[in-house]
Short mmCIF file of C-alpha atoms in Angstrom, two decimals:
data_model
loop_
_atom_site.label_atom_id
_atom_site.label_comp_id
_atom_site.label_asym_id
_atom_site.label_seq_id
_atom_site.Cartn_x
_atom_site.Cartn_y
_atom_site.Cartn_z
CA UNK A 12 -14.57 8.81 -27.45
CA UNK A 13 -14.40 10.37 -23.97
CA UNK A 14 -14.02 7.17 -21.72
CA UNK A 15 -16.02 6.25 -18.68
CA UNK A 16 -13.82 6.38 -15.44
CA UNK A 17 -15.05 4.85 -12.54
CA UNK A 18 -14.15 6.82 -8.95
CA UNK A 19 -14.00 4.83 -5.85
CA UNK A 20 -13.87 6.25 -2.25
CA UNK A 21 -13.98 4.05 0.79
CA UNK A 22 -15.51 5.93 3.17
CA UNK A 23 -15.30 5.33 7.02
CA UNK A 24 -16.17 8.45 10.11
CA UNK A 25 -14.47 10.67 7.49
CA UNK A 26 -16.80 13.49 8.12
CA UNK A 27 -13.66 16.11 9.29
CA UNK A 28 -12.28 15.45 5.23
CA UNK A 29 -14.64 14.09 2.98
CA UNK A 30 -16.18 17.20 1.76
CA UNK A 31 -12.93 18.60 0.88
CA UNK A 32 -11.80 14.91 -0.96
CA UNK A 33 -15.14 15.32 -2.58
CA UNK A 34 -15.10 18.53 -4.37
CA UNK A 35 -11.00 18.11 -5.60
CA UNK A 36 -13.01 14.94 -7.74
CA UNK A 37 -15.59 17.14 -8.52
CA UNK A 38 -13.56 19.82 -9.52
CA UNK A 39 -11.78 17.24 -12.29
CA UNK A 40 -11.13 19.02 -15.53
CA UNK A 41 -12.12 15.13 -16.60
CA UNK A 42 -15.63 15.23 -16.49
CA UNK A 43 -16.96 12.29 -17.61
CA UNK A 44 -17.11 9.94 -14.29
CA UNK A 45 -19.07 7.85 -11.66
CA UNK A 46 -17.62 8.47 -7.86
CA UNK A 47 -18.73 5.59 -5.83
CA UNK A 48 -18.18 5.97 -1.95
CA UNK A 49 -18.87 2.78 0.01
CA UNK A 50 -20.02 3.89 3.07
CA UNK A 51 -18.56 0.91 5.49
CA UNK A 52 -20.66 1.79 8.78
CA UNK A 53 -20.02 4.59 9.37
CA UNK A 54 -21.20 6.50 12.89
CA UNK A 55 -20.63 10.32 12.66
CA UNK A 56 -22.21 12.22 10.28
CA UNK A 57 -20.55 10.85 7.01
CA UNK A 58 -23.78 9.04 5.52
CA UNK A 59 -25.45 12.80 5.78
CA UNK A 60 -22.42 14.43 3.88
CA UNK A 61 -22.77 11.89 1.30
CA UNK A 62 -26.39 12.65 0.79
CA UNK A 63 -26.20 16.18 1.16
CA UNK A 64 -23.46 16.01 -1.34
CA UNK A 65 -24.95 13.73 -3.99
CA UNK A 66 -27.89 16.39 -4.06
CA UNK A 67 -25.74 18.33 -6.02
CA UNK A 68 -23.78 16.23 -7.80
CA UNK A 69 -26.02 13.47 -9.15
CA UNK A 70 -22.22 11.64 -10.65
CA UNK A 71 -22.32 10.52 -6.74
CA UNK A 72 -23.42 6.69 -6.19
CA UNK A 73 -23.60 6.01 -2.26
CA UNK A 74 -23.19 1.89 -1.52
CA UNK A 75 -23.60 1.74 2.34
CA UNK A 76 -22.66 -1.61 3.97
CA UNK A 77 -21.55 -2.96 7.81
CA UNK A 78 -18.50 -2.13 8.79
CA UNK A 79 -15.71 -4.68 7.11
CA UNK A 80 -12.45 -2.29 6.55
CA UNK A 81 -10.81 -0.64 3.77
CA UNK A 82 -10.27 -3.96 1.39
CA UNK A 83 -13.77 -4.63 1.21
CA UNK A 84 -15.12 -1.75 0.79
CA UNK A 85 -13.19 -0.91 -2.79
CA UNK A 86 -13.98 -4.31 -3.65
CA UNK A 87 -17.71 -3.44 -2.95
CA UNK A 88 -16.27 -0.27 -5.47
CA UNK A 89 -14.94 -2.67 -7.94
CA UNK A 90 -18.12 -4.75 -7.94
CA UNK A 91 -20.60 -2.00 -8.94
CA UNK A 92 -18.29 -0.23 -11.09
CA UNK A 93 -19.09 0.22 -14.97
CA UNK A 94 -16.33 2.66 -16.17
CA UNK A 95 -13.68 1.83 -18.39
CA UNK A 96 -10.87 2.62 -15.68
CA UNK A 97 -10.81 2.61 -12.32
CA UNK A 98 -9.48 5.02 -9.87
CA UNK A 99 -9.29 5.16 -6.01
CA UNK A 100 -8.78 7.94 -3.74
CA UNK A 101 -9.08 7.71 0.37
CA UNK A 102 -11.62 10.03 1.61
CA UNK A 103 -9.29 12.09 3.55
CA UNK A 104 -6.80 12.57 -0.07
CA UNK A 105 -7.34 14.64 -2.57
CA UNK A 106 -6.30 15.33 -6.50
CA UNK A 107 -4.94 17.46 -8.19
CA UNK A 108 -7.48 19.26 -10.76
CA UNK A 109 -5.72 18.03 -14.00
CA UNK A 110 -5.15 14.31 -12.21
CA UNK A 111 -7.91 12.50 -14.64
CA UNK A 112 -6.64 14.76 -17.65
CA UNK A 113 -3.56 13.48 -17.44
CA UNK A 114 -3.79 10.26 -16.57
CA UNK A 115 -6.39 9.12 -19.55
CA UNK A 116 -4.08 11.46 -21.67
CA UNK A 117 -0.93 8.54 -20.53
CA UNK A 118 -3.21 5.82 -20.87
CA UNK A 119 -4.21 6.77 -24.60
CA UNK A 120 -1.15 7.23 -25.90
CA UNK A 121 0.10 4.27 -24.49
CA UNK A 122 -2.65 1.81 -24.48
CA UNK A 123 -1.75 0.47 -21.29
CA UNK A 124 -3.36 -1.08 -18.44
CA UNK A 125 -2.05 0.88 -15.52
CA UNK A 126 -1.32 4.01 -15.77
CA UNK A 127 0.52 5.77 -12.67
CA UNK A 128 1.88 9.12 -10.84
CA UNK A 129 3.97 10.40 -7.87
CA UNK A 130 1.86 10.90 -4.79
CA UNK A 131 2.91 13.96 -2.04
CA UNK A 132 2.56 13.28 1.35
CA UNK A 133 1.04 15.77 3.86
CA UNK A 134 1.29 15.32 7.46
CA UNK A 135 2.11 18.05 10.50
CA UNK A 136 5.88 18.71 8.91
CA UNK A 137 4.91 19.85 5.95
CA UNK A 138 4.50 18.28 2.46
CA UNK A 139 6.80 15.77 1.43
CA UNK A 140 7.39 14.35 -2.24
CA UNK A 141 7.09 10.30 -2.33
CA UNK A 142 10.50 9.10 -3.83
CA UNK A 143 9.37 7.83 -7.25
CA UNK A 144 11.87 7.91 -10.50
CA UNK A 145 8.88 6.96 -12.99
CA UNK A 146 10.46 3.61 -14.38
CA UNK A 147 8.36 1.70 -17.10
CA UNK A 148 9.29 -1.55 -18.08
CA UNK A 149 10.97 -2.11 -14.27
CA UNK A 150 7.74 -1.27 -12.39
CA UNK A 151 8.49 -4.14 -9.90
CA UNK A 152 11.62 -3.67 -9.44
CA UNK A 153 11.57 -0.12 -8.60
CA UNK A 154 8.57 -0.38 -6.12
CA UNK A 155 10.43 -3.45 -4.20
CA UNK A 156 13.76 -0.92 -4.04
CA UNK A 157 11.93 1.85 -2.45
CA UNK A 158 12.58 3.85 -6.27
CA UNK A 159 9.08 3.99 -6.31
CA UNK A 160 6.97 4.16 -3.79
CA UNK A 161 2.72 5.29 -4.62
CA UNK A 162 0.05 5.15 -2.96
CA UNK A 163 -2.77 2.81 -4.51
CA UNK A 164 -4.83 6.32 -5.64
CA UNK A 165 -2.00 7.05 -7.53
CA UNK A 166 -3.60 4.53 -10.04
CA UNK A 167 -5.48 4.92 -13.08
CA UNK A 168 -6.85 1.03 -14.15
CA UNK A 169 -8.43 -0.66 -16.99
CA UNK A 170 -11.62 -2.47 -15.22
CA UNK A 171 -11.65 -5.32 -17.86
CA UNK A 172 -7.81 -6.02 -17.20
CA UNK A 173 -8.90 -5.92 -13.30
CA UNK A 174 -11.94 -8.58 -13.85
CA UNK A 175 -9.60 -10.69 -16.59
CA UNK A 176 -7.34 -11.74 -13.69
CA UNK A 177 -10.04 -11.57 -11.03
CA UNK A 178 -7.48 -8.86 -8.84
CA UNK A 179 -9.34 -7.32 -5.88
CA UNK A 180 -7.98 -5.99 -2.22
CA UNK A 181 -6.66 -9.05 0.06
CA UNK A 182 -9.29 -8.86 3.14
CA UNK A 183 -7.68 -10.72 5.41
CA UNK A 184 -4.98 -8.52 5.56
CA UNK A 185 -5.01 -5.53 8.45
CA UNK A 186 -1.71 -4.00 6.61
CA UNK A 187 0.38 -4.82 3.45
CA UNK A 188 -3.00 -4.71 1.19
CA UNK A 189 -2.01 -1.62 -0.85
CA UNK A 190 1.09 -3.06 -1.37
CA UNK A 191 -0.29 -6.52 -2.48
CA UNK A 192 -2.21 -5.16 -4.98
CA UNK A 193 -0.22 -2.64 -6.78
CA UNK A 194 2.56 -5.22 -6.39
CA UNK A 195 0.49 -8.13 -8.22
CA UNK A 196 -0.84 -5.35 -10.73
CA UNK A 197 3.21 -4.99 -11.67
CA UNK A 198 3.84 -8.96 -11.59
CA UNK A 199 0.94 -8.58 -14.33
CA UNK A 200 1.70 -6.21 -16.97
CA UNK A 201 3.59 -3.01 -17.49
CA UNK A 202 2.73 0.52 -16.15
CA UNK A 203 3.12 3.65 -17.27
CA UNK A 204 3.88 7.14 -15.80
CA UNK A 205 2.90 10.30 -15.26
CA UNK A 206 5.68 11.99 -14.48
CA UNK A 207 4.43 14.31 -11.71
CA UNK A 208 3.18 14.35 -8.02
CA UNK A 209 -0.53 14.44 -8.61
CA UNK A 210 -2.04 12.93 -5.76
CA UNK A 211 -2.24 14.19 -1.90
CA UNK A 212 -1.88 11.24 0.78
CA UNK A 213 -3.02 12.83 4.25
CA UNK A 214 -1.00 11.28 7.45
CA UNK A 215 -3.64 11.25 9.90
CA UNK A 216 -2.68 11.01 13.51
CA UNK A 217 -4.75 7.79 15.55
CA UNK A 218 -4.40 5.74 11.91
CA UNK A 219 -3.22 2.37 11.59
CA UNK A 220 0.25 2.80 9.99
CA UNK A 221 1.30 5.97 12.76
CA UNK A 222 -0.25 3.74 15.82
CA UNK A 223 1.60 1.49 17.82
CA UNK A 224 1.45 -2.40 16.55
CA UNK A 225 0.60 -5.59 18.37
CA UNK A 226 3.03 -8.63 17.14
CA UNK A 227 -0.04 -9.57 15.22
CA UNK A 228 0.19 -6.65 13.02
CA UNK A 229 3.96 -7.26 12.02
CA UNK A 230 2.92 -11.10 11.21
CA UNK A 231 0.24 -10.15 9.35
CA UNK A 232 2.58 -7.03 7.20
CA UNK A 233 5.04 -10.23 6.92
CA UNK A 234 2.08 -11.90 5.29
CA UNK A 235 1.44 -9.69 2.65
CA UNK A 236 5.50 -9.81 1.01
CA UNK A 237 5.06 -13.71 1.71
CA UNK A 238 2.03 -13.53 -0.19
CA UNK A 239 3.60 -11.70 -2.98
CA UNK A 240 6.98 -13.56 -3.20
CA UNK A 241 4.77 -16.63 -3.59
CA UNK A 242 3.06 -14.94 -6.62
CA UNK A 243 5.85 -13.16 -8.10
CA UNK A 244 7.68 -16.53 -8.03
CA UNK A 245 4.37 -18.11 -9.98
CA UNK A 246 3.23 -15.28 -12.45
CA UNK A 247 6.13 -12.96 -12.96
CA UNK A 248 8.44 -13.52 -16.05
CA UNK A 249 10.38 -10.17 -16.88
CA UNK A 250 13.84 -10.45 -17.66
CA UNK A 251 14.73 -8.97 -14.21
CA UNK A 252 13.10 -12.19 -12.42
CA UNK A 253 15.95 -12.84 -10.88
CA UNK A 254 17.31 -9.66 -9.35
CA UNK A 255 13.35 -9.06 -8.19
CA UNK A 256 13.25 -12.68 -6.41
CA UNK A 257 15.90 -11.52 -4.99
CA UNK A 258 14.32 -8.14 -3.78
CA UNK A 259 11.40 -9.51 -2.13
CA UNK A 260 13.39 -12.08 -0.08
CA UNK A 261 15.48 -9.75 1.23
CA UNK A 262 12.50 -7.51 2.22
CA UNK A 263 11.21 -10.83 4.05
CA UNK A 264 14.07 -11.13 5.97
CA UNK A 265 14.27 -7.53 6.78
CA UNK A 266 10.65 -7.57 8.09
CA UNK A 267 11.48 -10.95 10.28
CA UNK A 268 14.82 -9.10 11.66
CA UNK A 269 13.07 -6.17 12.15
CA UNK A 270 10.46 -7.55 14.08
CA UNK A 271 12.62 -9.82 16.22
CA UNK A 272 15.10 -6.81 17.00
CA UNK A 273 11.32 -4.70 18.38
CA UNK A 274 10.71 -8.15 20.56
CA UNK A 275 13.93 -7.75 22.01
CA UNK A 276 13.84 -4.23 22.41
CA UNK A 277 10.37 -4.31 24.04
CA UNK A 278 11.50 -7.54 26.84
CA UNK A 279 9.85 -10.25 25.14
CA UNK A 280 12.25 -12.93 25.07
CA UNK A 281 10.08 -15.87 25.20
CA UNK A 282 8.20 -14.26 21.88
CA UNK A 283 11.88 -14.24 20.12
CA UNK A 284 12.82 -17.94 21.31
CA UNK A 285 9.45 -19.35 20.29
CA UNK A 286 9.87 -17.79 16.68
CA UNK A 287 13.50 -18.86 16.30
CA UNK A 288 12.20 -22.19 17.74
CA UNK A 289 9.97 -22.27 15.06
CA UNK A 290 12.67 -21.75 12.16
CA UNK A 291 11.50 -18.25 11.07
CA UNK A 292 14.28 -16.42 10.85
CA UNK A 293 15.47 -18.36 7.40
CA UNK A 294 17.22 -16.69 4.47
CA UNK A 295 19.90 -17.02 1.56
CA UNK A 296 23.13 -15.06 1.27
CA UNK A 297 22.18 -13.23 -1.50
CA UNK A 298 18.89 -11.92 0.17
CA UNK A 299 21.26 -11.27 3.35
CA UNK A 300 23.35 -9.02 1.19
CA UNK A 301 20.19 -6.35 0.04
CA UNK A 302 19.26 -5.39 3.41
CA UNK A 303 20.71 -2.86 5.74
CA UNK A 304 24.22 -3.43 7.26
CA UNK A 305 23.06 -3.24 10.81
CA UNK A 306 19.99 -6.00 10.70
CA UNK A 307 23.06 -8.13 8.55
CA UNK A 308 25.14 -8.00 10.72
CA UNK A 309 25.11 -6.97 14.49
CA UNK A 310 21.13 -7.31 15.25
CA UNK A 311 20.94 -10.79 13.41
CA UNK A 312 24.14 -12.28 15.05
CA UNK A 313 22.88 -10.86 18.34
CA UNK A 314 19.23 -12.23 17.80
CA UNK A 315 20.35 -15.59 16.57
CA UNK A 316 22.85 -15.91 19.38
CA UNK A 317 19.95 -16.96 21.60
CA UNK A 318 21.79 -15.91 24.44
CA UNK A 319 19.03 -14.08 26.90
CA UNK A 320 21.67 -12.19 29.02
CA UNK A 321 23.03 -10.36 25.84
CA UNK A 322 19.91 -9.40 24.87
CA UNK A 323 18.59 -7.86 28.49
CA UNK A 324 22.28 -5.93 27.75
CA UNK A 325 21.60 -5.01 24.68
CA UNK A 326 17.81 -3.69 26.06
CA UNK A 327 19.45 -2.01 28.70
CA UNK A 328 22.00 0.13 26.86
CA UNK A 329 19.74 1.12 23.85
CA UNK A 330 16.96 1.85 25.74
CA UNK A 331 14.41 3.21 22.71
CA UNK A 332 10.77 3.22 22.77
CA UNK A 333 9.03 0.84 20.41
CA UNK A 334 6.41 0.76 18.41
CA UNK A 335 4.51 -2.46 20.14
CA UNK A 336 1.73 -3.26 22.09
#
């Protein structure tokens, strides 16, 4: 039986790439798809590729809907999808030809319900491998440790496991939703590898992640690993539940030091006072103990010293741009 995979492309003013994203699905030595791009109001001339495109490739669905950003568009995906599996890719990404192959080829012999690879990352240096050592069985684990870092089109997904536990895209979240979801995917059940670098992230200058953030957008990244710890703390029972408690606290208490160090660095005292005012900056010695040495140490004593003339010193003599607005 040659299973139904379901392709889903949120597409927004991606009329520079999406030809080229197009054809590497087209060009799948896995034929046997639907590619659904969810056209979220656009206002270049994306909605004519698409058309232009799905005259020649009648596998091509085209959902167009207002504007409501990239979670809600592959849940619009998700919705209308009737494959067996689900896959995304961005429509400025691409595959590589054998990407389907291989990935149905994992998920048969394994039977599982996610099915993943290694993702490359192309920007203006170069192409650079995503660190990923392939663990099954310690999925979580190794994406909370940085040992394996994906991209969410690095997926291959059973759509009945998907609808079972109701998972879609957070879309309240500006950042963090990738990592939600693949996160609460691992909390859920086991994935399996394929053992190669299959899929081609673009870093696009102007995007969200490479432009500079507003306070709000650290709060709301915060939000998503708050999010999680609450439902890895609720759903997830592996024998490492512990050590991956553990994990995402510390990377809580990272992202709070980290954003209180960019306050100071950036003058805005008042903005660090009213948070520490507000008990934010909370954590337990163990999570204290899994994050780097200098926000352990010398940043967090100097933060929580709440002494404004070291911190104008400390602004003075370090003197590096941030990345707020």
């Amino acid at each position: 039986m040659k299973y139904l995979i379901s392709i889903i492309i949120p597409v927004y003013n991606a009329e520079k790439y999406l030809a080229a994203t197009l054809t590497s699905v087209f060009n799948q030595t896995y034929s046997n798809m639907e590619i659904i791009a969810v056209n979220d109001g656009s206002t270049d001339q994306t909605q004519k590729i698409l058309f232009d495109m799905q005259k020649k490739e009648p596998r091509l669905h085209i959902i167009s809907q207002l504007n409501q950003g990239i979670s809600a568009a592959r849940n619009t995906g998700i919705n209308h999808a009737t494959g067996d599996f689900i896959a995304f890719i961005d429509s400025d990404d691409s595959w590589d030809i054998s990407f389907l192959t291989k990935m149905i080829k994992r998920q048969q012999e394994t039977q599982g319900n996610v099915i993943y690879t290694g993702n490359m990352d192309l920007s203006s240096k170069g192409i650079q491998l995503k660190t990923n050592d392939f663990r099954e069985h310690a999925n979580l684990a190794g994406y909370l440790t940085h040992k394996s870092l994906l991209h969410v089109g690095c997926l291959l997904i059973r759509r009945k496991f998907l609808n079972e536990h109701q998972l879609r895209f957070n879309i309240n979240l500006r950042t963090g939703e990738d990592i939600l979801f693949i996160c609460t995917l691992f909390c859920l059940t086991d994935a399996f590898s394929v053992p190669e670098y299959l899929y081609c992230y673009t870093h696009r200058d102007g995007s969200i992640m490479r432009g500079a953030w507003t306070k709000l957008d650290y709060l709301n990244d915060l939000l998503a690993w708050q999010t999680l710890e609450h439902i890895i703390k609720t759903t997830y029972q592996n024998q490492d539940r512990k050590d991956v408690i553990i994990f995402i606290e510390a990377k809580i208490i990272y992202y709070k030091l980290r954003l209180l160090w960019i306050l100071l660095l950036a003058g805005r005292y008042q903005d660090i006072q009213s948070l520490i005012n507000d008990k934010f900056l909370t954590y337990s010695p163990d999570a204290l103990s899994h994050i780097p040495r200098k926000y352990a140490r010398t940043r967090r004593i100097i933060i929580e010293s709440g002494c404004k003339p070291l911190w104008v010193l400390v602004k003075l003599i370090y003197r590096k741009k941030v990345n707020l607005i």
